[in-house]
Coordinates of C-alpha atoms in Angstrom, one line a residue:
M1 CA 0.0 0.4 0.2
T2 CA 1.2 3.7 -1.1
N3 CA 0.5 6.8 1.1
T4 CA 1.0 10.0 -0.4
A5 CA 1.8 13.1 1.9
T6 CA 2.0 16.5 0.1
G7 CA 3.0 20.3 1.7
S8 CA 4.4 20.1 5.6
P9 CA 3.1 21.3 8.6
A10 CA 2.9 24.6 9.2
P11 CA 2.9 26.5 12.7
A12 CA -0.6 26.5 15.0
A13 CA -2.5 29.9 14.2
A14 CA -4.3 31.6 16.0
S15 CA -7.4 30.7 17.7
T16 CA -10.1 31.1 20.2
A17 CA -11.8 27.8 19.0
S18 CA -12.6 25.4 21.9
G19 CA -9.3 22.2 21.6
P20 CA -10.5 18.5 21.6
L21 CA -11.3 18.2 25.6
L22 CA -13.5 20.9 25.5
R23 CA -15.7 20.2 22.4
A24 CA -15.9 16.2 24.1
W25 CA -17.0 17.8 27.3
G26 CA -18.6 21.1 26.8
A27 CA -20.3 22.4 30.1
T28 CA -18.6 19.9 32.2
A29 CA -16.1 21.7 31.8
S30 CA -17.0 25.1 32.9
P31 CA -16.3 26.5 36.2
G32 CA -19.6 26.5 37.4
T33 CA -20.2 23.1 37.3
L34 CA -16.7 22.1 38.4
A35 CA -18.0 24.1 41.6
R36 CA -20.3 21.1 41.2
V37 CA -18.6 18.1 40.5
L38 CA -14.7 18.3 41.7
L39 CA -14.2 16.8 45.0
D40 CA -13.1 18.5 48.0
P41 CA -9.1 19.4 48.7
G42 CA -8.6 15.7 50.5
R43 CA -10.2 13.7 48.6
A44 CA -9.3 15.0 44.8
L45 CA -5.9 13.9 44.1
P46 CA -5.5 10.2 43.5
P47 CA -4.2 7.9 47.0
A48 CA -1.2 5.9 46.8
D49 CA -0.5 3.3 49.2
L50 CA 3.0 3.6 50.5
R51 CA 3.4 1.4 53.2
S52 CA 2.3 -1.7 51.5
E53 CA 5.3 -4.5 51.1
L54 CA 5.2 -4.2 46.8
S55 CA 5.7 0.0 47.2
R56 CA 8.1 -0.8 50.0
R57 CA 9.9 -2.6 47.7
A58 CA 10.3 -0.2 44.9
L59 CA 11.0 2.4 47.2
E60 CA 14.1 0.8 48.7
P61 CA 16.6 3.1 46.2
V62 CA 14.8 5.8 47.5
R63 CA 15.7 5.0 50.8
E64 CA 19.1 4.0 50.1
R65 CA 19.9 8.0 48.8
A66 CA 18.2 9.4 51.3
E67 CA 19.7 7.5 53.7
A68 CA 23.3 8.5 53.0
E69 CA 21.9 12.2 52.3
R70 CA 20.5 12.0 56.4
G71 CA 22.6 14.9 58.3
S72 CA 24.2 16.1 55.6
P73 CA 24.1 20.4 54.8
W74 CA 20.6 20.7 52.1
P75 CA 21.8 22.1 48.9
Q76 CA 21.4 25.8 49.0
P77 CA 21.1 28.4 45.4
L78 CA 22.5 30.8 46.1
A79 CA 22.1 35.0 44.6
S80 CA 25.9 34.4 43.0
Q81 CA 24.5 31.4 40.6
Y82 CA 20.6 32.6 39.8
A83 CA 22.7 36.0 39.0
R84 CA 25.1 34.0 36.9
Y85 CA 22.2 33.8 34.0
F86 CA 21.9 37.1 33.3
Q87 CA 26.0 38.1 33.6
D88 CA 27.6 35.1 30.9
G89 CA 24.7 32.6 30.7
D90 CA 25.5 29.9 33.2
R91 CA 22.3 28.6 34.5
T92 CA 23.2 25.0 35.1
G93 CA 24.7 26.1 38.9
Y94 CA 21.7 27.3 39.9
E95 CA 19.2 25.1 38.3
E96 CA 21.6 21.6 40.1
N97 CA 21.0 23.3 43.6
V98 CA 17.3 23.3 42.9
F99 CA 16.6 20.3 41.8
G100 CA 19.0 18.6 44.3
R101 CA 16.8 20.3 47.3
Q102 CA 13.8 19.0 45.3
A103 CA 14.8 15.6 44.7
R104 CA 16.2 15.1 48.7
L105 CA 13.1 16.7 49.4
T106 CA 10.5 14.4 47.3
R107 CA 12.8 11.4 48.9
A108 CA 12.3 12.6 52.4
V109 CA 8.4 13.0 52.0
L110 CA 8.4 9.3 50.7
M111 CA 10.6 7.8 53.4
A112 CA 8.3 9.7 56.2
A113 CA 4.9 8.3 54.2
A114 CA 6.5 4.6 54.0
T115 CA 8.1 4.5 57.1
G116 CA 5.9 6.2 59.3
D117 CA 9.1 7.4 61.0
D118 CA 8.9 10.9 62.8
G119 CA 12.9 11.9 62.0
W120 CA 11.6 12.0 58.1
L121 CA 8.9 13.7 58.4
A122 CA 11.4 16.5 60.3
E123 CA 13.4 16.1 57.5
A124 CA 10.3 16.9 55.2
A125 CA 9.4 19.7 56.9
D126 CA 12.7 21.5 56.5
G127 CA 12.9 20.6 53.0
I128 CA 9.3 22.3 52.9
V129 CA 10.0 25.5 55.0
L130 CA 13.7 25.9 52.6
L131 CA 11.2 26.3 49.3
C132 CA 8.9 28.8 51.3
E133 CA 11.9 30.9 52.0
Q134 CA 13.2 30.8 48.7
S135 CA 13.2 34.0 47.2
S136 CA 11.7 32.7 43.9
W137 CA 10.3 29.5 42.4
C138 CA 11.4 30.7 38.6
W139 CA 14.4 29.3 37.2
P140 CA 16.9 31.7 36.2
A141 CA 16.5 31.5 32.3
H142 CA 12.3 31.8 32.6
E143 CA 12.7 35.2 35.0
E144 CA 10.7 38.0 33.3
S145 CA 11.2 40.9 35.6
C146 CA 15.0 41.6 36.0
R147 CA 16.1 42.5 32.6
P148 CA 13.4 44.9 32.4
R149 CA 14.7 46.4 36.1
G150 CA 18.2 46.4 35.1
T151 CA 18.7 43.5 38.0
V152 CA 20.4 40.0 38.1
L153 CA 18.1 38.6 41.2
P154 CA 14.4 38.3 40.9
D155 CA 12.0 40.5 42.8
P156 CA 10.0 38.4 45.1
A157 CA 7.1 41.0 45.4
S158 CA 6.4 39.7 41.5
P159 CA 6.3 36.9 41.2
C160 CA 7.4 34.3 37.7
L161 CA 5.1 32.1 37.3
D162 CA 7.1 29.0 34.8
L163 CA 8.2 25.7 34.8
G164 CA 9.9 25.8 38.1
A165 CA 7.3 27.6 40.3
G166 CA 4.8 25.0 38.6
D167 CA 7.1 22.0 39.6
V168 CA 7.4 23.7 43.1
A169 CA 3.7 24.1 43.7
A170 CA 2.6 20.6 42.7
Q171 CA 5.2 19.1 45.2
L172 CA 4.4 20.8 47.8
A173 CA 0.6 19.5 46.8
W174 CA 1.6 15.9 46.4
A175 CA 3.7 16.2 49.8
D176 CA 0.6 17.4 51.8
Q177 CA -1.4 14.9 49.9
A178 CA 1.1 12.2 52.1
L179 CA 2.1 13.9 55.2
G180 CA -1.0 16.2 55.7
E181 CA -2.2 15.2 59.0
R182 CA 0.9 14.5 60.8
L183 CA 2.4 17.7 59.8
D184 CA -0.2 19.2 61.8
E185 CA 0.6 16.9 64.5
R186 CA 4.1 18.0 64.5
F187 CA 4.5 21.2 62.4
P188 CA 1.2 23.3 63.4
G189 CA 1.1 25.9 61.0
L190 CA 3.2 24.6 58.2
R191 CA 0.7 23.6 56.1
E192 CA -1.1 27.4 56.0
R193 CA 1.9 28.8 55.2
V194 CA 2.1 26.0 52.5
R195 CA -1.2 27.4 51.3
A196 CA -0.3 30.9 51.3
E197 CA 3.1 30.8 49.8
V198 CA 1.6 28.6 46.5
R199 CA -1.4 30.9 46.7
T200 CA 0.8 33.9 46.3
R201 CA 3.0 32.5 43.7
V202 CA 1.3 30.4 41.7
L203 CA -2.4 29.8 41.9
E204 CA -3.4 34.0 41.7
P205 CA -0.7 35.4 39.2
F206 CA -1.9 32.2 37.2
T207 CA -5.7 33.4 37.7
R208 CA -4.7 37.2 37.3
R209 CA -2.8 37.0 34.2
R210 CA -3.4 36.2 31.0
D211 CA -0.1 37.3 29.2
W212 CA 1.8 34.2 30.0
H213 CA 3.2 33.5 26.9
W214 CA 3.3 29.5 27.6
L215 CA -0.4 29.9 27.5
G216 CA -0.7 30.1 23.8
L217 CA -2.9 32.4 23.1
D218 CA -1.2 33.9 20.4
G219 CA -1.2 30.6 18.5
H220 CA 2.0 29.5 19.7
V221 CA 1.2 26.6 21.8
H222 CA 4.2 24.1 23.1
N223 CA 4.9 21.8 25.7
W224 CA 5.2 24.3 28.8
C225 CA 1.9 24.8 28.6
P226 CA 0.2 21.4 29.7
W227 CA 3.2 21.3 32.1
I228 CA 2.6 24.6 34.2
C229 CA -1.3 23.8 33.4
G230 CA -0.9 20.2 35.2
N231 CA 1.1 21.4 37.9
V232 CA -1.7 24.4 38.4
L233 CA -4.3 21.7 38.6
V234 CA -2.9 19.5 41.4
A235 CA -2.0 22.7 43.3
A236 CA -5.7 24.2 42.9
L237 CA -7.4 20.4 43.8
R238 CA -5.2 20.3 46.9
L239 CA -4.1 23.6 48.1
A240 CA -7.3 25.5 47.2
E241 CA -10.3 26.1 49.7
P242 CA -13.8 24.8 47.7
G243 CA -15.5 26.8 45.8
E244 CA -15.5 29.6 42.6
E245 CA -12.3 30.6 43.0
R246 CA -10.8 26.9 43.3
A247 CA -13.3 25.9 40.2
L248 CA -11.6 28.6 38.0
Q249 CA -8.3 27.8 39.0
V250 CA -9.3 24.3 37.4
A251 CA -11.6 25.3 34.2
L252 CA -8.2 27.3 33.1
A253 CA -5.9 24.9 33.7
V254 CA -8.0 22.8 31.2
E255 CA -8.2 25.7 29.0
G256 CA -4.5 25.5 28.8
I257 CA -4.3 21.3 28.2
D258 CA -7.0 21.5 25.6
R259 CA -5.4 24.0 23.7
Y260 CA -1.7 22.2 23.6
L261 CA -3.9 18.8 22.5
G262 CA -5.2 20.7 20.1
A263 CA -2.6 21.9 18.3
L264 CA -1.1 18.5 18.1
P265 CA -1.5 17.1 14.4
A266 CA -4.2 14.3 14.4
D267 CA -1.4 11.8 14.5
G268 CA -0.2 12.4 17.9
S269 CA 3.3 13.6 17.1
V270 CA 5.4 16.3 18.7
D271 CA 7.6 18.3 16.8
E272 CA 10.5 18.2 19.6
G273 CA 10.9 14.8 19.7
Y274 CA 10.8 11.8 22.0
E275 CA 12.6 13.4 24.9
Y276 CA 9.9 15.9 25.3
W277 CA 6.8 14.4 24.6
W278 CA 8.1 13.4 28.1
N279 CA 7.4 16.7 29.3
G280 CA 4.6 17.7 26.7
A281 CA 2.5 15.6 26.0
C282 CA 2.6 13.1 28.1
R283 CA 2.1 16.0 30.7
A284 CA -1.0 16.5 29.4
L285 CA -1.8 12.3 30.1
E286 CA -1.1 12.6 33.8
A287 CA -3.2 15.9 34.4
L288 CA -6.2 14.4 32.8
D289 CA -5.3 11.5 35.0
V290 CA -5.8 13.4 38.4
L291 CA -8.9 15.3 36.7
A292 CA -10.7 12.1 35.9
H293 CA -9.9 11.0 39.5
A294 CA -11.1 14.6 40.8
T295 CA -14.7 14.8 38.9
A296 CA -15.4 11.4 39.8
G297 CA -15.0 10.4 35.9
A298 CA -17.2 13.0 34.8
L299 CA -14.2 14.4 32.8
D300 CA -12.4 11.0 30.9
A301 CA -10.2 11.8 27.9
S302 CA -9.6 8.0 27.3
A303 CA -12.1 8.0 23.8
V304 CA -10.1 11.8 22.5
P305 CA -9.3 10.9 19.3
V306 CA -5.3 12.6 19.9
V307 CA -5.2 11.3 23.5
R308 CA -5.5 8.2 22.1
A309 CA -3.6 8.9 19.4
T310 CA -0.1 10.3 20.9
V311 CA 0.0 7.4 23.1
R312 CA 1.3 5.4 20.3
F313 CA 4.5 8.2 19.7
P314 CA 6.8 6.9 22.2
Y315 CA 6.7 3.4 20.8
L316 CA 6.9 4.6 17.2
M317 CA 10.6 6.6 17.8
H318 CA 11.5 3.5 19.2
L319 CA 15.1 2.9 17.4
G320 CA 16.4 -0.7 20.2
G321 CA 17.7 -0.8 23.9
G322 CA 17.5 2.4 24.8
W323 CA 17.8 4.2 21.3
Y324 CA 15.3 6.3 20.1
V325 CA 14.8 8.5 16.7
N326 CA 15.5 12.6 18.2
V327 CA 14.8 15.8 16.2
A328 CA 15.0 19.1 18.0
D329 CA 16.8 19.3 21.1
A330 CA 16.4 15.7 22.0
R331 CA 19.3 12.7 22.7
A332 CA 19.3 10.3 21.1
L333 CA 20.0 8.4 24.1
P334 CA 17.7 9.7 26.4
P335 CA 17.5 9.5 30.4
A336 CA 15.6 6.2 31.0
G337 CA 14.2 6.9 34.1
Q338 CA 10.9 8.1 32.7
P339 CA 7.4 7.6 34.0
W340 CA 6.8 4.6 32.0
H341 CA 4.2 4.1 34.0
V342 CA 2.1 6.9 32.5
L343 CA 2.1 5.3 28.8
H344 CA 1.4 2.2 30.3
R345 CA -2.1 3.4 31.8
W346 CA -2.7 5.0 29.0
A347 CA -2.0 2.0 26.7
R348 CA -3.8 0.0 28.3
R349 CA -6.7 2.7 28.7
V350 CA -7.2 3.2 25.0
G351 CA -6.4 -0.1 24.1
E352 CA -3.1 0.0 22.6
P353 CA -1.5 -2.9 23.4
D354 CA 1.7 -2.1 21.7
G355 CA 2.0 1.0 24.2
V356 CA 1.6 -1.6 26.9
R357 CA 4.2 -3.9 25.7
H358 CA 7.1 -0.8 25.0
A359 CA 6.1 0.6 28.8
A360 CA 6.2 -2.9 30.2
A361 CA 9.8 -3.9 28.2
Q362 CA 11.2 -0.7 30.4
R363 CA 10.0 -1.6 33.8
T364 CA 12.6 -2.4 36.6
G365 CA 10.1 -2.5 39.2
A366 CA 11.8 0.3 41.7
V367 CA 11.5 3.8 41.9
S368 CA 14.1 6.3 40.7
P369 CA 15.9 8.8 43.5
G370 CA 15.6 11.3 41.5
A371 CA 11.7 11.2 40.1
E372 CA 9.1 13.7 40.7
L373 CA 7.0 12.7 44.0
G374 CA 3.6 13.1 42.3
R375 CA 5.3 11.2 39.1
V376 CA 5.8 8.1 42.1
M377 CA 2.8 8.5 44.2
A378 CA 0.5 7.8 40.4
E379 CA 3.1 5.1 39.8
L380 CA 2.6 3.5 43.2
G381 CA -1.3 4.4 42.9
D382 CA -1.1 1.9 39.6
P383 CA -1.9 -1.8 40.5
A384 CA -1.7 -3.1 36.7
W385 CA 1.9 -1.3 36.6
M386 CA 2.8 -3.1 39.4
S387 CA 2.5 -6.1 38.8
A388 CA 3.0 -6.1 35.3
G389 CA 4.7 -8.5 33.4
A390 CA 8.1 -8.4 31.3
A391 CA 7.5 -7.6 27.7
E392 CA 9.2 -7.1 24.6
P393 CA 8.9 -3.9 22.9
P394 CA 7.1 -3.9 19.7
L395 CA 9.9 -2.0 16.9
V396 CA 7.4 -1.8 14.7
A397 CA 8.2 -2.3 11.1
S398 CA 7.5 1.5 10.3
A399 CA 5.7 4.8 11.2
W400 CA 5.5 7.7 8.9
L401 CA 3.8 10.7 11.4
P402 CA 2.3 13.2 8.7
G403 CA 1.8 15.8 11.3
T404 CA 5.1 16.4 11.6
Q405 CA 6.4 14.9 9.2
V406 CA 9.0 12.1 10.4
G407 CA 9.5 8.3 9.1
V408 CA 10.7 5.5 10.7
A409 CA 11.2 2.1 9.2
R410 CA 13.3 -1.1 9.7
T411 CA 13.5 -4.3 7.6
A412 CA 11.0 -6.2 9.7
G413 CA 9.0 -5.6 13.0
G414 CA 9.8 -6.9 16.0
S415 CA 13.3 -7.0 15.6
A416 CA 16.1 -4.3 16.2
R417 CA 18.2 -6.5 13.7
G418 CA 19.6 -4.7 10.7
P419 CA 19.2 -1.1 9.3
A420 CA 17.1 1.6 10.5
L421 CA 16.1 5.0 8.2
V422 CA 14.7 7.7 9.5
V423 CA 14.0 11.0 7.4
K424 CA 12.4 14.1 8.7
G425 CA 11.0 16.6 6.2
G426 CA 8.8 19.3 7.8
H427 CA 10.0 23.6 8.4
N428 CA 12.4 25.2 10.4
A429 CA 10.1 27.3 13.1
E430 CA 9.3 23.9 14.8
N431 CA 9.8 23.7 18.5
H432 CA 13.1 23.6 19.9
N433 CA 14.0 23.9 16.0
H434 CA 17.2 22.9 14.2
N435 CA 17.3 23.5 10.5
D436 CA 17.5 20.1 9.4
V437 CA 14.4 20.3 6.8
G438 CA 15.0 16.6 5.0
S439 CA 18.0 15.1 6.9
V440 CA 18.1 11.4 7.3
M441 CA 19.7 9.0 9.8
V442 CA 20.6 5.2 9.9
A443 CA 20.8 3.3 13.1
V444 CA 22.3 -0.9 12.2
D445 CA 21.1 -3.1 14.9
G446 CA 18.8 -0.3 16.9
V447 CA 22.1 1.8 16.9
P448 CA 22.4 5.4 15.4
V449 CA 25.7 5.3 13.2
V450 CA 24.2 8.1 10.8
V451 CA 23.3 10.6 13.8
D452 CA 21.5 13.8 15.0
A453 CA 24.1 15.6 17.6
G454 CA 21.0 16.8 19.4
R455 CA 22.3 19.4 21.6
P456 CA 24.7 21.0 24.3
T457 CA 24.3 22.0 27.8
Y458 CA 21.6 25.1 27.6
T459 CA 22.4 28.3 28.0
A460 CA 21.4 32.0 27.7
Q461 CA 22.3 31.8 24.2
T462 CA 20.0 28.6 23.6
F463 CA 16.6 30.2 23.4
G464 CA 18.2 33.9 22.4
P465 CA 19.2 35.5 18.6
D466 CA 22.0 33.9 18.5
R467 CA 20.4 30.4 18.5
Y468 CA 21.5 29.3 15.4
E469 CA 25.1 30.1 16.2
I470 CA 25.2 26.9 17.8
W471 CA 26.9 24.0 16.1
T472 CA 24.5 21.5 16.6
M473 CA 21.5 23.9 16.0
R474 CA 23.1 24.8 12.3
S475 CA 22.4 22.3 8.8
D476 CA 26.0 22.3 8.1
W477 CA 26.2 20.0 11.3
H478 CA 22.9 18.1 10.0
N479 CA 23.2 15.1 7.4
V480 CA 21.6 17.6 5.2
P481 CA 23.4 20.2 1.7
E482 CA 25.2 23.0 1.9
V483 CA 23.5 24.5 -1.8
R484 CA 26.3 26.4 -3.2
G485 CA 27.2 28.1 0.0
T486 CA 24.2 28.4 1.1
P487 CA 22.9 26.8 4.6
Q488 CA 19.7 26.2 5.6
R489 CA 17.6 29.9 7.2
E490 CA 15.5 28.9 10.1
G491 CA 11.8 29.8 9.8
A492 CA 8.1 28.7 9.0
S493 CA 8.7 29.6 4.8
F494 CA 11.9 27.1 4.8
R495 CA 10.2 23.9 4.2
A496 CA 10.6 20.8 2.2
G497 CA 8.1 20.8 -0.5
D498 CA 6.1 18.0 -2.2
V499 CA 6.7 15.4 0.2
E500 CA 5.4 11.7 -1.4
V501 CA 5.9 8.7 1.1
A502 CA 5.9 4.9 -0.3
D503 CA 5.6 2.4 2.6
Q504 CA 5.0 -1.1 0.6
P505 CA 6.8 -4.6 1.8
D506 CA 9.3 -5.0 0.0
H507 CA 11.0 -1.1 0.6
F508 CA 10.0 2.2 2.2
Q509 CA 10.5 5.3 0.8
V510 CA 10.7 9.4 0.9
R511 CA 10.7 11.6 -1.9
M512 CA 10.8 15.2 -0.9
D513 CA 12.3 18.9 -2.4
L514 CA 14.1 20.9 -0.6
A515 CA 14.8 23.5 -2.4
G516 CA 12.1 26.3 -0.2
A517 CA 14.5 25.7 3.0
Y518 CA 17.2 27.3 0.9
P519 CA 17.4 31.0 0.0
V520 CA 19.6 29.8 -3.4
D521 CA 18.6 32.3 -6.3
G522 CA 18.3 29.6 -9.5
L523 CA 18.0 27.1 -7.5
E524 CA 14.8 25.2 -9.2
R525 CA 14.6 21.5 -7.2
W526 CA 16.7 20.0 -5.1
W527 CA 14.8 16.4 -4.8
R528 CA 16.3 13.7 -1.8
T529 CA 14.8 10.4 -1.4
A530 CA 16.0 8.6 0.9
R531 CA 15.1 4.2 0.4
L532 CA 15.1 1.3 2.9
D533 CA 15.0 -1.5 0.5
R534 CA 13.7 -4.4 3.2
S535 CA 14.7 -7.8 0.6
S536 CA 18.4 -6.4 0.1
G537 CA 18.4 -4.5 3.3
E538 CA 19.8 -1.8 1.9
V539 CA 19.6 1.9 2.3
T540 CA 20.1 4.8 -0.5
I541 CA 20.0 8.3 0.0
E542 CA 19.8 10.0 -3.5
D543 CA 19.9 13.8 -4.4
T544 CA 19.0 15.2 -7.4
W545 CA 19.6 19.1 -8.4
R546 CA 18.1 21.5 -10.7
F547 CA 19.7 24.8 -10.9
A548 CA 19.0 27.7 -14.1
A549 CA 22.8 27.9 -14.6
D550 CA 26.0 26.2 -13.7
G551 CA 27.5 28.4 -10.2
E552 CA 29.3 27.3 -7.1
P553 CA 29.7 23.7 -6.0
S554 CA 27.0 22.6 -3.7
V555 CA 28.4 20.1 -0.2
L556 CA 26.1 16.6 0.9
R557 CA 27.5 16.0 4.9
F558 CA 26.4 13.0 7.0
L559 CA 27.1 13.5 10.1
L560 CA 28.6 10.1 12.1
A561 CA 29.1 8.5 15.2
G562 CA 31.6 6.0 16.4
E563 CA 34.9 5.1 15.0
V564 CA 35.1 5.9 10.8
R565 CA 37.8 4.7 8.5
Q566 CA 38.6 5.9 5.3
D567 CA 40.5 3.2 3.1
R568 CA 39.4 4.0 -0.2
P569 CA 38.0 6.4 -2.7
G570 CA 34.4 6.7 -2.9
E571 CA 33.2 4.7 0.9
V572 CA 34.1 4.7 4.7
E573 CA 33.4 2.1 7.3
V574 CA 31.4 3.6 10.3
R575 CA 31.7 1.5 13.9
P576 CA 29.0 2.0 16.1
P577 CA 29.3 3.7 20.0
G578 CA 29.9 0.8 22.1
G579 CA 31.1 -1.6 19.3
G580 CA 28.6 -4.1 17.2
R581 CA 27.8 -3.9 13.3
G582 CA 28.5 -1.4 11.7
L583 CA 27.9 0.9 8.6
A584 CA 29.9 1.1 5.0
L585 CA 28.5 4.2 3.2
C586 CA 29.4 4.3 -0.4
W587 CA 29.3 7.2 -3.4
D588 CA 30.7 7.2 -6.5
P589 CA 33.9 8.8 -6.5
D590 CA 33.8 10.7 -10.1
L591 CA 30.6 12.4 -8.8
A592 CA 31.6 13.3 -5.3
A593 CA 35.4 13.6 -3.3
G594 CA 35.1 13.0 -0.4
S595 CA 36.6 13.9 3.3
L596 CA 36.2 13.5 7.2
D597 CA 35.7 16.4 9.7
V598 CA 36.3 15.8 13.1
R599 CA 34.8 17.8 16.1
E600 CA 36.0 16.6 19.5
L601 CA 33.0 17.0 22.3
D602 CA 33.1 18.4 25.3
D603 CA 30.2 19.0 26.6
P604 CA 28.5 16.4 28.6
M605 CA 25.3 16.5 27.1
L606 CA 26.9 15.5 23.7
T607 CA 29.5 12.7 25.5
G608 CA 27.2 11.3 27.4
V609 CA 25.3 10.1 24.2
W610 CA 28.4 10.1 21.5
G611 CA 31.7 9.6 23.3
D612 CA 34.4 11.9 23.1
R613 CA 33.9 12.5 19.0
L614 CA 31.2 12.7 16.1
T615 CA 32.7 12.6 12.4
R616 CA 31.0 14.7 9.7
L617 CA 31.7 12.6 6.1
E618 CA 31.4 15.6 3.3
L619 CA 31.0 15.1 -0.5
A620 CA 31.8 17.7 -2.7
L621 CA 29.6 18.3 -5.7
P622 CA 30.0 19.9 -9.2
G623 CA 28.1 23.0 -9.8
T624 CA 26.6 22.2 -12.7
A625 CA 23.0 23.1 -13.6
G626 CA 21.4 19.7 -13.1
G627 CA 22.9 16.4 -11.5
S628 CA 22.7 13.0 -8.9
V629 CA 24.4 11.7 -6.3
R630 CA 23.1 8.9 -4.5
V631 CA 25.2 7.3 -1.3
R632 CA 24.7 3.7 -0.1
A633 CA 24.4 2.5 2.6
E634 CA 24.9 -1.1 4.0
V635 CA 25.8 -3.0 7.1
R636 CA 28.9 -4.7 7.6
G637 CA 29.2 -7.8 9.9

């Protein structure tokens, strides 16, 4: 069967229309109705039994880490660390202390709830007070008041609601859920302090201001929206007083989640990539779990089509082992400790057996010591997940996601063995965009060999006007042409055109015109055809161009991971990171001269995936008005 998709995805347009949730729920999601149907704060969040034998075994890694740090000084975010973001762009030092403090609090809460020990309760209370006394819950990279005021420290009187503030509010709500009555007994007044801080820093700014950029009211909706709205939802349900104000807070949070889901394409794909699915679509699913519980099932999203569709995205992007298709700022080897219980629960709910298998294949039976408190509570409160048996991941034979124009195919479903081809079209204004229209990746036995580098550690430059001076963001370090000395440009107008996809038993092929991604006079067409031949196990990348006249030469580039050797003209061999079977890239040396350029790596976000280097293969193309070059990739044992 052949499927054809033309054109390319466009950025979401500003709209006041209801999204998929509100169309399905109607007046049931209105503040008036919510005021009547919401459970009271004591019952609004889903329960979890942290003292069961199964939970105690799962929490053993948490206990070991908590015992090791007990009695040591708490991580302390410093003013000098906060100021560095505005002075030299460094955000890591401050954020590491913030994250370390919150992770330690989570472990203390879990130990206090699981053991009933008053010593752990005191440890948790210490962490809660430290958060209440922290000048700002906003991360410095998101602080909106400093630069206008000419300062490098936040103004506590003007709290900024960002990812960090939302995270703290939800963490305090879950801590209250786990320890509430015991905190009243040992530390009377603390819970009132928590409610006052959350109200001032999060709930009031959320309802008072509708100009938060992450709300997406201008049509640009991204993963911040469900992440923050989901945390606000949790905080409102547990920490706000019942009544109209609480109902309004919940309704506004639902609107935000609805807006995000409405911006997703119908296939549920995420332009930020697999790694960011966990902090976008997954955050929406977690919020919908809480909402269904808090409304006693009145607001159930399991029949909403885009919700059902996005459950498929993680397993469709799986290459093998811990490796995934990575686009934008995602990593090809993302952290393994994801909240797999969320995917497992939703796949069960919507009838996606491959999603159930994929999640179950990742289950370790242990809670990560760095997991978020709400995610641990939800995990331990899901008996079906806690008792899930072993499984093998589905590793589908192929997938094409027209909403983001990303395709992946392997020689046969059910096994990572052999080559896998990844193709990306799209445009250069995607969220966390890299200039990579038309890029390809090739994996061997589930391990990427022709790769996308991903991204280095975030700094002020990452999301500033100089983003595309970072080498990993530029098209000359992606697997795309450089056309007559011109790289791709950022912007929605720079996109793939005339995309055609063929998926048949003996081959998978994507053909697209890349000319629209390059501001080059006289460029009429630049066809790229990427094909996986399932019979021979061979991948071919063919580039065919047409200009109005002869001119400067162009260059094809392929970024390679592992050990690279070039023993003869027209061929390089690559052995992937960690060993295993490799890949030979072959071309006609009479049509394109090849050279290698080694890029030494020192950023931990890159070395943690690829080791100490990546190698760029450059093929010099003739400057003729028309021509064609084919690169063949074959597995070498």
